[in-house]
PDB file of C-alpha atoms and ligand atoms in Angstrom:
ATOM      1  CA  MET A  26       0.000   0.000   0.000  1.00 90.00           C
ATOM      2  CA  LEU A  27       1.082   3.599  -0.578  1.00 97.00           C
ATOM      3  CA  THR A  28       3.177   4.620   2.436  1.00 97.00           C
ATOM      4  CA  ASP A  29       5.913   7.249   2.409  1.00 97.00           C
ATOM      5  CA  ASN A  30       9.333   7.333   4.054  1.00 95.00           C
ATOM      6  CA  LEU A  31       7.813   8.871   7.189  1.00 95.00           C
ATOM      7  CA  ASN A  32       5.430   5.945   7.357  1.00 96.00           C
ATOM      8  CA  ARG A  33       2.467   8.176   6.460  1.00 97.00           C
ATOM      9  CA  LYS A  34      -0.267   6.039   4.904  1.00 97.00           C
ATOM     10  CA  ILE A  35      -1.355   7.804   1.729  1.00 98.00           C
ATOM     11  CA  ASP A  36      -5.065   7.128   1.154  1.00 97.00           C
ATOM     12  CA  TYR A  37      -6.346  10.471  -0.165  1.00 97.00           C
ATOM     13  CA  LEU A  38      -6.101  11.559  -3.824  1.00 98.00           C
ATOM     14  CA  ARG A  39      -7.194  15.033  -4.952  1.00 98.00           C
ATOM     15  CA  ILE A  40      -7.985  15.045  -8.661  1.00 98.00           C
ATOM     16  CA  SER A  41      -8.096  18.323 -10.586  1.00 97.00           C
ATOM     17  CA  VAL A  42     -10.291  17.806 -13.648  1.00 98.00           C
ATOM     18  CA  THR A  43      -9.739  21.237 -15.225  1.00 97.00           C
ATOM     19  CA  ASP A  44      -7.577  24.345 -15.012  1.00 95.00           C
ATOM     20  CA  ARG A  45     -10.513  26.505 -16.096  1.00 95.00           C
ATOM     21  CA  CYS A  46     -12.552  28.610 -13.685  1.00 95.00           C
ATOM     22  CA  ASN A  47     -15.491  30.999 -13.948  1.00 96.00           C
ATOM     23  CA  LEU A  48     -14.111  33.187 -11.158  1.00 95.00           C
ATOM     24  CA  ARG A  49     -10.880  35.191 -10.883  1.00 93.00           C
ATOM     25  CA  CYS A  50     -10.258  35.207  -7.148  1.00 95.00           C
ATOM     26  CA  ARG A  51      -7.575  37.784  -6.428  1.00 94.00           C
ATOM     27  CA  TYR A  52      -5.621  35.532  -4.048  1.00 93.00           C
ATOM     28  CA  CYS A  53      -5.706  32.568  -6.438  1.00 92.00           C
ATOM     29  CA  VAL A  54      -5.225  34.005  -9.930  1.00 89.00           C
ATOM     30  CA  PRO A  55      -2.219  36.345 -10.229  1.00 86.00           C
ATOM     31  CA  SER A  56      -3.197  39.768 -11.592  1.00 82.00           C
ATOM     32  CA  ALA A  57      -1.293  38.977 -14.811  1.00 82.00           C
ATOM     33  CA  GLY A  58      -3.623  35.999 -15.304  1.00 82.00           C
ATOM     34  CA  ILE A  59      -2.639  32.394 -16.071  1.00 83.00           C
ATOM     35  CA  ALA A  60      -2.064  30.752 -19.432  1.00 87.00           C
ATOM     36  CA  LYS A  61      -4.700  28.104 -20.080  1.00 92.00           C
ATOM     37  CA  LEU A  62      -3.633  24.521 -20.788  1.00 93.00           C
ATOM     38  CA  PRO A  63      -4.318  23.331 -24.348  1.00 95.00           C
ATOM     39  CA  PRO A  64      -7.338  20.942 -24.309  1.00 95.00           C
ATOM     40  CA  GLN A  65      -5.274  18.005 -25.554  1.00 96.00           C
ATOM     41  CA  GLU A  66      -3.075  18.341 -22.461  1.00 97.00           C
ATOM     42  CA  ILE A  67      -6.020  17.668 -20.146  1.00 97.00           C
ATOM     43  CA  LEU A  68      -6.552  14.091 -18.974  1.00 98.00           C
ATOM     44  CA  SER A  69      -9.595  12.371 -20.412  1.00 98.00           C
ATOM     45  CA  TYR A  70     -12.086  10.783 -18.029  1.00 98.00           C
ATOM     46  CA  GLU A  71     -10.864   7.366 -19.171  1.00 98.00           C
ATOM     47  CA  GLU A  72      -7.300   8.306 -18.210  1.00 98.00           C
ATOM     48  CA  ILE A  73      -8.444   9.702 -14.842  1.00 98.00           C
ATOM     49  CA  LEU A  74     -10.440   6.528 -14.170  1.00 98.00           C
ATOM     50  CA  LYS A  75      -7.476   4.322 -15.053  1.00 98.00           C
ATOM     51  CA  ILE A  76      -5.226   6.180 -12.612  1.00 98.00           C
ATOM     52  CA  ALA A  77      -7.949   6.145  -9.945  1.00 98.00           C
ATOM     53  CA  ARG A  78      -8.520   2.416 -10.436  1.00 98.00           C
ATOM     54  CA  ILE A  79      -4.813   1.666  -9.974  1.00 98.00           C
ATOM     55  CA  ALA A  80      -4.507   4.074  -7.034  1.00 98.00           C
ATOM     56  CA  THR A  81      -7.554   2.713  -5.169  1.00 97.00           C
ATOM     57  CA  ALA A  82      -6.091  -0.781  -5.505  1.00 97.00           C
ATOM     58  CA  LYS A  83      -3.021   0.539  -3.686  1.00 97.00           C
ATOM     59  CA  GLY A  84      -4.727   2.124  -0.707  1.00 97.00           C
ATOM     60  CA  ILE A  85      -6.369   5.320  -1.949  1.00 98.00           C
ATOM     61  CA  SER A  86      -9.870   5.242  -0.438  1.00 97.00           C
ATOM     62  CA  LYS A  87     -10.749   8.935  -0.452  1.00 97.00           C
ATOM     63  CA  ILE A  88     -10.944  11.039  -3.623  1.00 98.00           C
ATOM     64  CA  ARG A  89     -11.758  14.746  -3.926  1.00 98.00           C
ATOM     65  CA  ILE A  90     -12.643  16.336  -7.265  1.00 98.00           C
ATOM     66  CA  THR A  91     -11.294  19.856  -7.714  1.00 97.00           C
ATOM     67  CA  GLY A  92     -10.382  22.294 -10.500  1.00 94.00           C
ATOM     68  CA  GLY A  93     -10.057  25.245 -11.413  1.00 94.00           C
ATOM     69  CA  GLU A  94     -13.823  24.906 -11.135  1.00 97.00           C
ATOM     70  CA  PRO A  95     -14.794  21.240 -11.689  1.00 98.00           C
ATOM     71  CA  LEU A  96     -18.445  21.906 -12.599  1.00 98.00           C
ATOM     72  CA  ILE A  97     -17.236  23.691 -15.712  1.00 97.00           C
ATOM     73  CA  ARG A  98     -16.028  20.375 -17.147  1.00 97.00           C
ATOM     74  CA  ARG A  99     -18.659  18.642 -19.279  1.00 96.00           C
ATOM     75  CA  ASP A 100     -20.194  15.354 -18.113  1.00 97.00           C
ATOM     76  CA  LEU A 101     -18.655  15.549 -14.653  1.00 98.00           C
ATOM     77  CA  VAL A 102     -21.629  13.528 -13.395  1.00 98.00           C
ATOM     78  CA  PHE A 103     -20.370  10.599 -15.533  1.00 98.00           C
ATOM     79  CA  LEU A 104     -16.975  10.738 -13.811  1.00 98.00           C
ATOM     80  CA  ILE A 105     -18.594  10.882 -10.363  1.00 98.00           C
ATOM     81  CA  LYS A 106     -20.705   7.813 -11.167  1.00 98.00           C
ATOM     82  CA  GLU A 107     -17.711   5.851 -12.498  1.00 98.00           C
ATOM     83  CA  LEU A 108     -15.425   6.771  -9.611  1.00 98.00           C
ATOM     84  CA  LEU A 109     -18.042   5.601  -7.119  1.00 97.00           C
ATOM     85  CA  ARG A 110     -18.078   2.190  -8.867  1.00 97.00           C
ATOM     86  CA  LEU A 111     -14.387   1.623  -8.052  1.00 97.00           C
ATOM     87  CA  PRO A 112     -14.110  -1.154  -5.443  1.00 94.00           C
ATOM     88  CA  GLY A 113     -11.665   0.637  -3.142  1.00 90.00           C
ATOM     89  CA  ILE A 114     -13.467   3.979  -2.994  1.00 95.00           C
ATOM     90  CA  GLY A 115     -14.790   4.811   0.462  1.00 94.00           C
ATOM     91  CA  ASP A 116     -15.361   8.530   0.200  1.00 96.00           C
ATOM     92  CA  LEU A 117     -15.819  10.932  -2.731  1.00 97.00           C
ATOM     93  CA  GLY A 118     -15.899  14.699  -2.283  1.00 97.00           C
ATOM     94  CA  LEU A 119     -16.213  17.700  -4.574  1.00 98.00           C
ATOM     95  CA  THR A 120     -14.949  21.243  -4.037  1.00 98.00           C
ATOM     96  CA  THR A 121     -16.753  23.888  -6.079  1.00 98.00           C
ATOM     97  CA  ASN A 122     -17.156  27.654  -6.053  1.00 98.00           C
ATOM     98  CA  GLY A 123     -20.912  27.073  -6.188  1.00 98.00           C
ATOM     99  CA  VAL A 124     -21.628  29.255  -9.225  1.00 98.00           C
ATOM    100  CA  LEU A 125     -23.008  26.253 -11.220  1.00 98.00           C
ATOM    101  CA  LEU A 126     -24.254  24.280  -8.216  1.00 98.00           C
ATOM    102  CA  LYS A 127     -27.918  25.143  -8.797  1.00 98.00           C
ATOM    103  CA  GLU A 128     -27.763  23.439 -12.190  1.00 98.00           C
ATOM    104  CA  PHE A 129     -25.904  20.317 -11.046  1.00 98.00           C
ATOM    105  CA  ALA A 130     -26.786  19.638  -7.389  1.00 98.00           C
ATOM    106  CA  LEU A 131     -29.578  17.168  -8.117  1.00 98.00           C
ATOM    107  CA  SER A 132     -27.752  15.216 -10.840  1.00 98.00           C
ATOM    108  CA  LEU A 133     -24.631  15.037  -8.660  1.00 98.00           C
ATOM    109  CA  ALA A 134     -26.687  13.673  -5.774  1.00 98.00           C
ATOM    110  CA  ARG A 135     -28.380  11.178  -8.097  1.00 97.00           C
ATOM    111  CA  ALA A 136     -24.942  10.084  -9.330  1.00 98.00           C
ATOM    112  CA  GLY A 137     -24.105   9.188  -5.730  1.00 97.00           C
ATOM    113  CA  LEU A 138     -22.260  12.257  -4.457  1.00 98.00           C
ATOM    114  CA  ARG A 139     -23.109  12.619  -0.766  1.00 96.00           C
ATOM    115  CA  ARG A 140     -21.571  15.921   0.225  1.00 97.00           C
ATOM    116  CA  VAL A 141     -20.009  19.079  -1.195  1.00 98.00           C
ATOM    117  CA  ASN A 142     -17.503  21.781  -0.230  1.00 98.00           C
ATOM    118  CA  VAL A 143     -18.291  25.284  -1.443  1.00 98.00           C
ATOM    119  CA  SER A 144     -15.721  28.094  -1.455  1.00 98.00           C
ATOM    120  CA  LEU A 145     -17.285  31.372  -0.261  1.00 98.00           C
ATOM    121  CA  ASP A 146     -15.124  34.100   1.253  1.00 98.00           C
ATOM    122  CA  SER A 147     -17.727  36.758   1.973  1.00 98.00           C
ATOM    123  CA  LEU A 148     -21.432  37.032   2.786  1.00 98.00           C
ATOM    124  CA  LEU A 149     -21.507  40.529   1.314  1.00 98.00           C
ATOM    125  CA  PRO A 150     -22.331  40.648  -2.434  1.00 98.00           C
ATOM    126  CA  ASP A 151     -20.123  43.692  -3.093  1.00 97.00           C
ATOM    127  CA  ARG A 152     -17.165  42.160  -1.381  1.00 98.00           C
ATOM    128  CA  TYR A 153     -17.798  38.877  -3.156  1.00 98.00           C
ATOM    129  CA  ARG A 154     -17.753  40.748  -6.454  1.00 97.00           C
ATOM    130  CA  TRP A 155     -14.491  42.457  -5.533  1.00 97.00           C
ATOM    131  CA  ILE A 156     -12.602  39.339  -4.458  1.00 96.00           C
ATOM    132  CA  THR A 157     -13.859  37.111  -7.322  1.00 97.00           C
ATOM    133  CA  LYS A 158     -14.062  39.787 -10.011  1.00 95.00           C
ATOM    134  CA  ARG A 159     -17.455  38.292 -10.908  1.00 96.00           C
ATOM    135  CA  ASP A 160     -21.043  39.167  -9.942  1.00 97.00           C
ATOM    136  CA  TYR A 161     -22.239  35.652  -9.062  1.00 98.00           C
ATOM    137  CA  TYR A 162     -23.041  35.963  -5.333  1.00 98.00           C
ATOM    138  CA  SER A 163     -26.769  35.248  -5.717  1.00 98.00           C
ATOM    139  CA  ARG A 164     -26.048  32.230  -7.946  1.00 98.00           C
ATOM    140  CA  VAL A 165     -23.898  30.740  -5.199  1.00 98.00           C
ATOM    141  CA  GLN A 166     -26.659  31.314  -2.646  1.00 98.00           C
ATOM    142  CA  GLU A 167     -29.170  29.637  -4.968  1.00 98.00           C
ATOM    143  CA  GLY A 168     -26.704  26.789  -5.456  1.00 98.00           C
ATOM    144  CA  LEU A 169     -26.445  26.259  -1.702  1.00 98.00           C
ATOM    145  CA  ILE A 170     -30.224  26.093  -1.384  1.00 98.00           C
ATOM    146  CA  GLU A 171     -30.397  23.597  -4.267  1.00 98.00           C
ATOM    147  CA  ALA A 172     -27.636  21.487  -2.678  1.00 98.00           C
ATOM    148  CA  GLU A 173     -29.667  21.342   0.549  1.00 97.00           C
ATOM    149  CA  ARG A 174     -32.771  20.440  -1.450  1.00 97.00           C
ATOM    150  CA  ALA A 175     -30.848  17.661  -3.248  1.00 98.00           C
ATOM    151  CA  GLY A 176     -29.840  16.233   0.132  1.00 97.00           C
ATOM    152  CA  LEU A 177     -26.107  16.851  -0.167  1.00 97.00           C
ATOM    153  CA  SER A 178     -24.818  16.765   3.399  1.00 95.00           C
ATOM    154  CA  PRO A 179     -22.776  18.002   5.022  1.00 96.00           C
ATOM    155  CA  ILE A 180     -22.369  21.181   3.014  1.00 98.00           C
ATOM    156  CA  LYS A 181     -19.009  22.603   3.999  1.00 98.00           C
ATOM    157  CA  LEU A 182     -18.288  26.288   3.409  1.00 98.00           C
ATOM    158  CA  ASN A 183     -14.591  27.032   2.872  1.00 98.00           C
ATOM    159  CA  VAL A 184     -13.742  30.591   3.897  1.00 98.00           C
ATOM    160  CA  VAL A 185     -10.173  31.723   3.226  1.00 97.00           C
ATOM    161  CA  ALA A 186      -9.068  33.909   6.129  1.00 96.00           C
ATOM    162  CA  LEU A 187      -7.898  37.177   4.581  1.00 97.00           C
ATOM    163  CA  GLN A 188      -6.578  39.950   6.795  1.00 96.00           C
ATOM    164  CA  GLY A 189      -8.387  43.233   6.142  1.00 95.00           C
ATOM    165  CA  PHE A 190     -10.916  41.568   3.843  1.00 96.00           C
ATOM    166  CA  ASN A 191     -13.266  39.234   5.752  1.00 97.00           C
ATOM    167  CA  ASP A 192     -11.956  39.316   9.332  1.00 96.00           C
ATOM    168  CA  ASP A 193     -14.967  41.482  10.254  1.00 97.00           C
ATOM    169  CA  GLU A 194     -17.382  38.787   8.998  1.00 98.00           C
ATOM    170  CA  LEU A 195     -16.325  36.166  11.539  1.00 96.00           C
ATOM    171  CA  LEU A 196     -19.534  36.293  13.580  1.00 97.00           C
ATOM    172  CA  LYS A 197     -21.732  36.467  10.494  1.00 97.00           C
ATOM    173  CA  PHE A 198     -20.211  33.257   9.179  1.00 98.00           C
ATOM    174  CA  ALA A 199     -20.261  31.636  12.632  1.00 98.00           C
ATOM    175  CA  LEU A 200     -23.930  32.487  13.209  1.00 97.00           C
ATOM    176  CA  LEU A 201     -24.785  30.826   9.889  1.00 97.00           C
ATOM    177  CA  THR A 202     -24.176  27.520  11.681  1.00 97.00           C
ATOM    178  CA  LYS A 203     -27.079  28.251  14.001  1.00 97.00           C
ATOM    179  CA  THR A 204     -29.693  28.289  11.251  1.00 94.00           C
ATOM    180  CA  LYS A 205     -27.997  26.078   8.641  1.00 95.00           C
ATOM    181  CA  GLY A 206     -26.494  22.611   9.045  1.00 94.00           C
ATOM    182  CA  TYR A 207     -23.367  23.869   7.294  1.00 97.00           C
ATOM    183  CA  GLN A 208     -19.845  23.203   8.456  1.00 98.00           C
ATOM    184  CA  VAL A 209     -18.264  26.642   8.099  1.00 98.00           C
ATOM    185  CA  ARG A 210     -14.473  26.383   8.001  1.00 97.00           C
ATOM    186  CA  PHE A 211     -12.016  29.241   8.197  1.00 98.00           C
ATOM    187  CA  ILE A 212      -8.868  28.320   6.270  1.00 97.00           C
ATOM    188  CA  GLU A 213      -5.579  30.035   6.949  1.00 95.00           C
ATOM    189  CA  TYR A 214      -4.403  31.802   3.795  1.00 93.00           C
ATOM    190  CA  MET A 215      -1.281  30.160   2.337  1.00 88.00           C
ATOM    191  CA  PRO A 216       0.990  32.382   0.243  1.00 82.00           C
ATOM    192  CA  PHE A 217       1.499  30.976  -3.243  1.00 80.00           C
ATOM    193  CA  GLY A 218       4.166  33.172  -4.736  1.00 76.00           C
ATOM    194  CA  ASP A 219       4.193  36.720  -6.034  1.00 76.00           C
ATOM    195  CA  GLY A 220       2.052  38.586  -8.521  1.00 79.00           C
ATOM    196  CA  TYR A 221      -1.191  38.830  -6.581  1.00 82.00           C
ATOM    197  CA  GLU A 222      -2.960  42.139  -6.350  1.00 80.00           C
ATOM    198  CA  PRO A 223      -3.102  42.946  -3.453  1.00 83.00           C
ATOM    199  CA  GLN A 224      -0.619  40.668  -1.731  1.00 84.00           C
ATOM    200  CA  PHE A 225      -2.774  38.962   0.893  1.00 91.00           C
ATOM    201  CA  SER A 226      -2.027  37.657   4.373  1.00 92.00           C
ATOM    202  CA  SER A 227      -4.033  35.560   6.774  1.00 93.00           C
ATOM    203  CA  PHE A 228      -5.771  36.754   9.894  1.00 92.00           C
ATOM    204  CA  SER A 229      -5.013  34.692  12.984  1.00 93.00           C
ATOM    205  CA  LEU A 230      -7.390  31.766  13.387  1.00 95.00           C
ATOM    206  CA  ALA A 231      -6.493  31.566  17.077  1.00 96.00           C
ATOM    207  CA  GLU A 232      -7.744  35.143  17.512  1.00 95.00           C
ATOM    208  CA  ALA A 233     -10.775  34.371  15.339  1.00 97.00           C
ATOM    209  CA  PHE A 234     -11.636  31.492  17.626  1.00 97.00           C
ATOM    210  CA  SER A 235     -11.279  33.692  20.729  1.00 97.00           C
ATOM    211  CA  THR A 236     -13.491  36.389  19.220  1.00 97.00           C
ATOM    212  CA  ILE A 237     -16.286  33.917  18.442  1.00 98.00           C
ATOM    213  CA  ASN A 238     -15.845  32.051  21.731  1.00 97.00           C
ATOM    214  CA  ARG A 239     -16.193  35.333  23.626  1.00 97.00           C
ATOM    215  CA  TYR A 240     -19.478  35.957  21.793  1.00 97.00           C
ATOM    216  CA  GLN A 241     -20.776  32.510  22.805  1.00 97.00           C
ATOM    217  CA  LYS A 242     -18.917  29.501  24.163  1.00 97.00           C
ATOM    218  CA  LEU A 243     -17.898  26.983  21.515  1.00 98.00           C
ATOM    219  CA  TYR A 244     -17.721  23.279  22.319  1.00 97.00           C
ATOM    220  CA  PRO A 245     -15.223  20.967  20.598  1.00 97.00           C
ATOM    221  CA  VAL A 246     -16.578  18.341  18.195  1.00 95.00           C
ATOM    222  CA  GLN A 247     -14.756  15.193  17.085  1.00 91.00           C
ATOM    223  CA  GLY A 248     -13.783  15.483  13.409  1.00 86.00           C
ATOM    224  CA  ASP A 249     -12.019  13.143  10.964  1.00 82.00           C
ATOM    225  CA  GLY A 250     -10.086  15.656   8.876  1.00 87.00           C
ATOM    226  CA  VAL A 251      -7.652  18.547   9.243  1.00 93.00           C
ATOM    227  CA  ALA A 252     -10.317  20.943  10.555  1.00 95.00           C
ATOM    228  CA  GLU A 253     -10.503  21.617  14.294  1.00 96.00           C
ATOM    229  CA  LEU A 254     -14.267  21.523  14.815  1.00 97.00           C
ATOM    230  CA  TYR A 255     -16.519  23.297  17.297  1.00 97.00           C
ATOM    231  CA  ARG A 256     -20.191  23.961  17.758  1.00 97.00           C
ATOM    232  CA  PHE A 257     -22.419  26.469  19.506  1.00 98.00           C
ATOM    233  CA  PRO A 258     -24.648  24.489  21.894  1.00 96.00           C
ATOM    234  CA  ASP A 259     -27.804  25.606  20.052  1.00 95.00           C
ATOM    235  CA  ALA A 260     -26.459  25.314  16.500  1.00 97.00           C
ATOM    236  CA  ARG A 261     -27.431  22.985  13.645  1.00 96.00           C
ATOM    237  CA  GLY A 262     -23.974  23.206  12.068  1.00 97.00           C
ATOM    238  CA  GLU A 263     -20.309  23.275  13.028  1.00 97.00           C
ATOM    239  CA  LEU A 264     -17.443  25.700  12.879  1.00 98.00           C
ATOM    240  CA  GLY A 265     -14.005  24.616  11.721  1.00 97.00           C
ATOM    241  CA  PHE A 266     -10.518  26.073  11.778  1.00 97.00           C
ATOM    242  CA  ILE A 267      -7.901  24.819   9.296  1.00 97.00           C
ATOM    243  CA  SER A 268      -4.417  26.138  10.074  1.00 94.00           C
ATOM    244  CA  PRO A 269      -1.859  24.547   7.714  1.00 92.00           C
ATOM    245  CA  ILE A 270       0.868  27.005   8.743  1.00 88.00           C
ATOM    246  CA  SER A 271       0.326  27.999  12.403  1.00 89.00           C
ATOM    247  CA  ARG A 272      -0.861  24.483  13.407  1.00 88.00           C
ATOM    248  CA  CYS A 273       0.836  22.505  10.672  1.00 89.00           C
ATOM    249  CA  PHE A 274      -0.707  19.082  10.000  1.00 92.00           C
ATOM    250  CA  CYS A 275       1.930  17.866   7.526  1.00 94.00           C
ATOM    251  CA  PRO A 276       3.189  15.124   9.903  1.00 94.00           C
ATOM    252  CA  SER A 277      -0.173  13.367   9.472  1.00 94.00           C
ATOM    253  CA  CYS A 278      -0.637  14.223   5.787  1.00 96.00           C
ATOM    254  CA  ARG A 279      -2.341  11.442   3.794  1.00 96.00           C
ATOM    255  CA  ARG A 280      -2.742  13.193   0.443  1.00 96.00           C
ATOM    256  CA  ILE A 281      -1.315  13.360  -3.042  1.00 97.00           C
ATOM    257  CA  ARG A 282      -2.636  15.290  -6.014  1.00 97.00           C
ATOM    258  CA  LEU A 283      -3.276  14.641  -9.703  1.00 97.00           C
ATOM    259  CA  THR A 284      -3.255  17.785 -11.810  1.00 97.00           C
ATOM    260  CA  ALA A 285      -5.597  18.320 -14.747  1.00 97.00           C
ATOM    261  CA  ASP A 286      -2.687  17.741 -17.130  1.00 97.00           C
ATOM    262  CA  GLY A 287      -1.745  14.434 -15.518  1.00 97.00           C
ATOM    263  CA  LYS A 288       1.092  15.348 -13.154  1.00 97.00           C
ATOM    264  CA  LEU A 289       1.295  13.630  -9.802  1.00 97.00           C
ATOM    265  CA  ARG A 290       2.239  16.009  -6.967  1.00 96.00           C
ATOM    266  CA  ASN A 291       3.210  14.501  -3.635  1.00 96.00           C
ATOM    267  CA  CYS A 292       2.738  17.797  -1.768  1.00 94.00           C
ATOM    268  CA  LEU A 293       0.866  21.056  -2.413  1.00 91.00           C
ATOM    269  CA  PHE A 294       4.089  23.003  -1.927  1.00 88.00           C
ATOM    270  CA  SER A 295       6.508  20.724  -3.729  1.00 86.00           C
ATOM    271  CA  ASP A 296       7.289  21.274  -7.386  1.00 82.00           C
ATOM    272  CA  GLU A 297       8.386  17.667  -7.598  1.00 86.00           C
ATOM    273  CA  GLU A 298       6.024  16.172 -10.197  1.00 94.00           C
ATOM    274  CA  ILE A 299       5.756  12.825 -11.962  1.00 97.00           C
ATOM    275  CA  ASP A 300       4.159  12.769 -15.408  1.00 97.00           C
ATOM    276  CA  LEU A 301       1.482  10.072 -15.519  1.00 98.00           C
ATOM    277  CA  LYS A 302      -0.105  11.406 -18.698  1.00 98.00           C
ATOM    278  CA  CYS A 303       2.970  10.675 -20.833  1.00 97.00           C
ATOM    279  CA  ALA A 304       3.307   7.229 -19.302  1.00 97.00           C
ATOM    280  CA  LEU A 305      -0.361   6.520 -20.044  1.00 98.00           C
ATOM    281  CA  ARG A 306      -0.240   7.879 -23.597  1.00 98.00           C
ATOM    282  CA  GLU A 307       2.897   5.881 -24.331  1.00 97.00           C
ATOM    283  CA  GLY A 308       0.915   2.743 -23.506  1.00 96.00           C
ATOM    284  CA  GLY A 309       2.166   2.364 -19.940  1.00 96.00           C
ATOM    285  CA  SER A 310       0.893  -0.783 -18.185  1.00 97.00           C
ATOM    286  CA  ASP A 311      -0.936  -0.806 -14.865  1.00 97.00           C
ATOM    287  CA  ALA A 312       2.303  -1.974 -13.241  1.00 98.00           C
ATOM    288  CA  GLU A 313       4.241   0.963 -14.701  1.00 98.00           C
ATOM    289  CA  ILE A 314       1.663   3.487 -13.511  1.00 98.00           C
ATOM    290  CA  GLU A 315       1.671   1.810 -10.109  1.00 98.00           C
ATOM    291  CA  GLN A 316       5.464   2.160  -9.913  1.00 97.00           C
ATOM    292  CA  LEU A 317       5.185   5.866 -10.639  1.00 98.00           C
ATOM    293  CA  LEU A 318       2.643   6.254  -7.832  1.00 98.00           C
ATOM    294  CA  PHE A 319       5.014   4.554  -5.402  1.00 98.00           C
ATOM    295  CA  LYS A 320       7.950   6.621  -6.694  1.00 97.00           C
ATOM    296  CA  SER A 321       6.054   9.856  -6.037  1.00 97.00           C
ATOM    297  CA  VAL A 322       5.007   8.789  -2.551  1.00 97.00           C
ATOM    298  CA  ARG A 323       8.548   7.710  -1.650  1.00 96.00           C
ATOM    299  CA  LYS A 324       9.716  11.239  -2.509  1.00 95.00           C
ATOM    300  CA  LYS A 325       6.971  12.974  -0.487  1.00 96.00           C
ATOM    301  CA  PRO A 326       8.570  15.794   1.540  1.00 94.00           C
ATOM    302  CA  PRO A 327       7.990  15.985   5.297  1.00 93.00           C
ATOM    303  CA  GLY A 328       5.899  19.118   4.813  1.00 89.00           C
ATOM    304  CA  HIS A 329       5.581  22.600   3.348  1.00 82.00           C
ATOM    305  CA  MET A 330       8.221  24.178   5.588  1.00 74.00           C
ATOM    306  CA  LEU A 331       6.448  27.474   4.957  1.00 72.00           C
ATOM    307  CA  GLN A 332       7.362  28.627   8.481  1.00 63.00           C
ATOM    308  CA  ASP A 333      11.050  28.803   7.544  1.00 59.00           C
ATOM    309  CA  ARG A 334      11.109  29.793   3.938  1.00 55.00           C
ATOM    310  CA  SER A 335       9.474  32.433   1.802  1.00 54.00           C
ATOM    311  CA  ILE A 336       8.087  31.481  -1.509  1.00 53.00           C
ATOM    312  CA  SER A 337       8.732  33.731  -4.417  1.00 53.00           C
ATOM    313  CA  ASN A 338       7.489  31.728  -7.310  1.00 56.00           C
ATOM    314  CA  TYR A 339       6.144  28.325  -8.041  1.00 60.00           C
ATOM    315  CA  HIS A 340       6.111  27.056 -11.565  1.00 66.00           C
ATOM    316  CA  ARG A 341       2.520  25.997 -10.989  1.00 79.00           C
ATOM    317  CA  ARG A 342      -0.234  28.198  -9.595  1.00 79.00           C
ATOM    318  CA  MET A 343      -3.213  27.109  -7.505  1.00 84.00           C
ATOM    319  CA  PRO A 344      -5.791  26.868 -10.366  1.00 83.00           C
ATOM    320  CA  LEU A 345      -3.407  24.366 -11.986  1.00 85.00           C
ATOM    321  CA  ILE A 346      -3.161  22.266  -8.816  1.00 88.00           C
ATOM    322  CA  GLY A 347      -6.642  22.344  -7.367  1.00 82.00           C
ATOM    323  CA  GLY A 348      -5.854  23.368  -3.793  1.00 78.00           C
TER     324      GLY A 348
HETATM  325  S1  LIG B 411       1.695  21.041   2.651  1.00 52.33           S
HETATM  326 FE1  LIG B 411       2.198  19.075   1.717  1.00 52.33          FE
HETATM  327  S2  LIG B 411       2.703  17.696   3.398  1.00 52.33           S
HETATM  328 FE2  LIG B 411       1.677  19.479   4.260  1.00 52.33          FE
HETATM  329  S3  LIG B 411      -0.454  18.889   4.428  1.00 52.33           S
HETATM  330 FE3  LIG B 411      -0.222  19.949   2.458  1.00 52.33          FE
HETATM  331  S4  LIG B 411       0.240  18.365   0.985  1.00 52.33           S
HETATM  332 FE4  LIG B 411       0.545  17.490   3.018  1.00 52.33          FE
END
């Protein structure tokens, strides 16, 4: 089974199905923009399914579909259905910006998707428009309602913690958990190189917790992921804090990533990549692909080391990795 040199059992594969997105979030897309990948460079669903089949036979039991924005890719419901047929799959997730969720929530649920993560950094339409450079706030809200109606649960809201942008919306987001069964998670902003306008930084999640806890006492909840979970005693939903830098969880990391153009990344912050697409398109056997999976995992770095190094430039930006 896939285990790295630090004896971390790798059972979680994040698959980016496209580099395209219908938003231009200022902390994700550098102000100069990003060159799009030529369509022929993008893995076909058959290629993704082949890699997933081999990977689930070697211990991958959790898969998350990401992008860019995955709902942009045609026939994504087909891929969801086929992935859920793989014998080793125990959990399938999807991270979306919610803009197309109203259209797809029901068909995704019918295909077998159980839950969804939606990225939403502000509950103020003007601010949403500023940070995403698109006027789609109401579509996201409609998408969330449709996801509830389709029975997707839990619905997790991912809120990137941005100093001077949404730190004054803490309580608004937290109080959402009282009326909605959402799991609202604040995610520490992780710098991904230069070229962003403005250059963002994270607000402290420890201070965010204290602010909310002062408003009303939060009680810890047992979770199974990287989020530290809490709940107001009278709430339907939960509140989560994900701190990859200040409370680094790399020592227990279980994940690897497959980019839309078929590169295997053993860490979000490592530019070490193995090209599975070429191996596949040159007729590589299951055994050869398997060897490349093991090779990548063996080279997995201990962690991001972001505490002790600044990052000027990565050769691959977030929309081309899938977070
Ligand atoms: S930074 Fe790398 S090692 Fe750390 S949690 Fe993310 S993927 Fe895992």
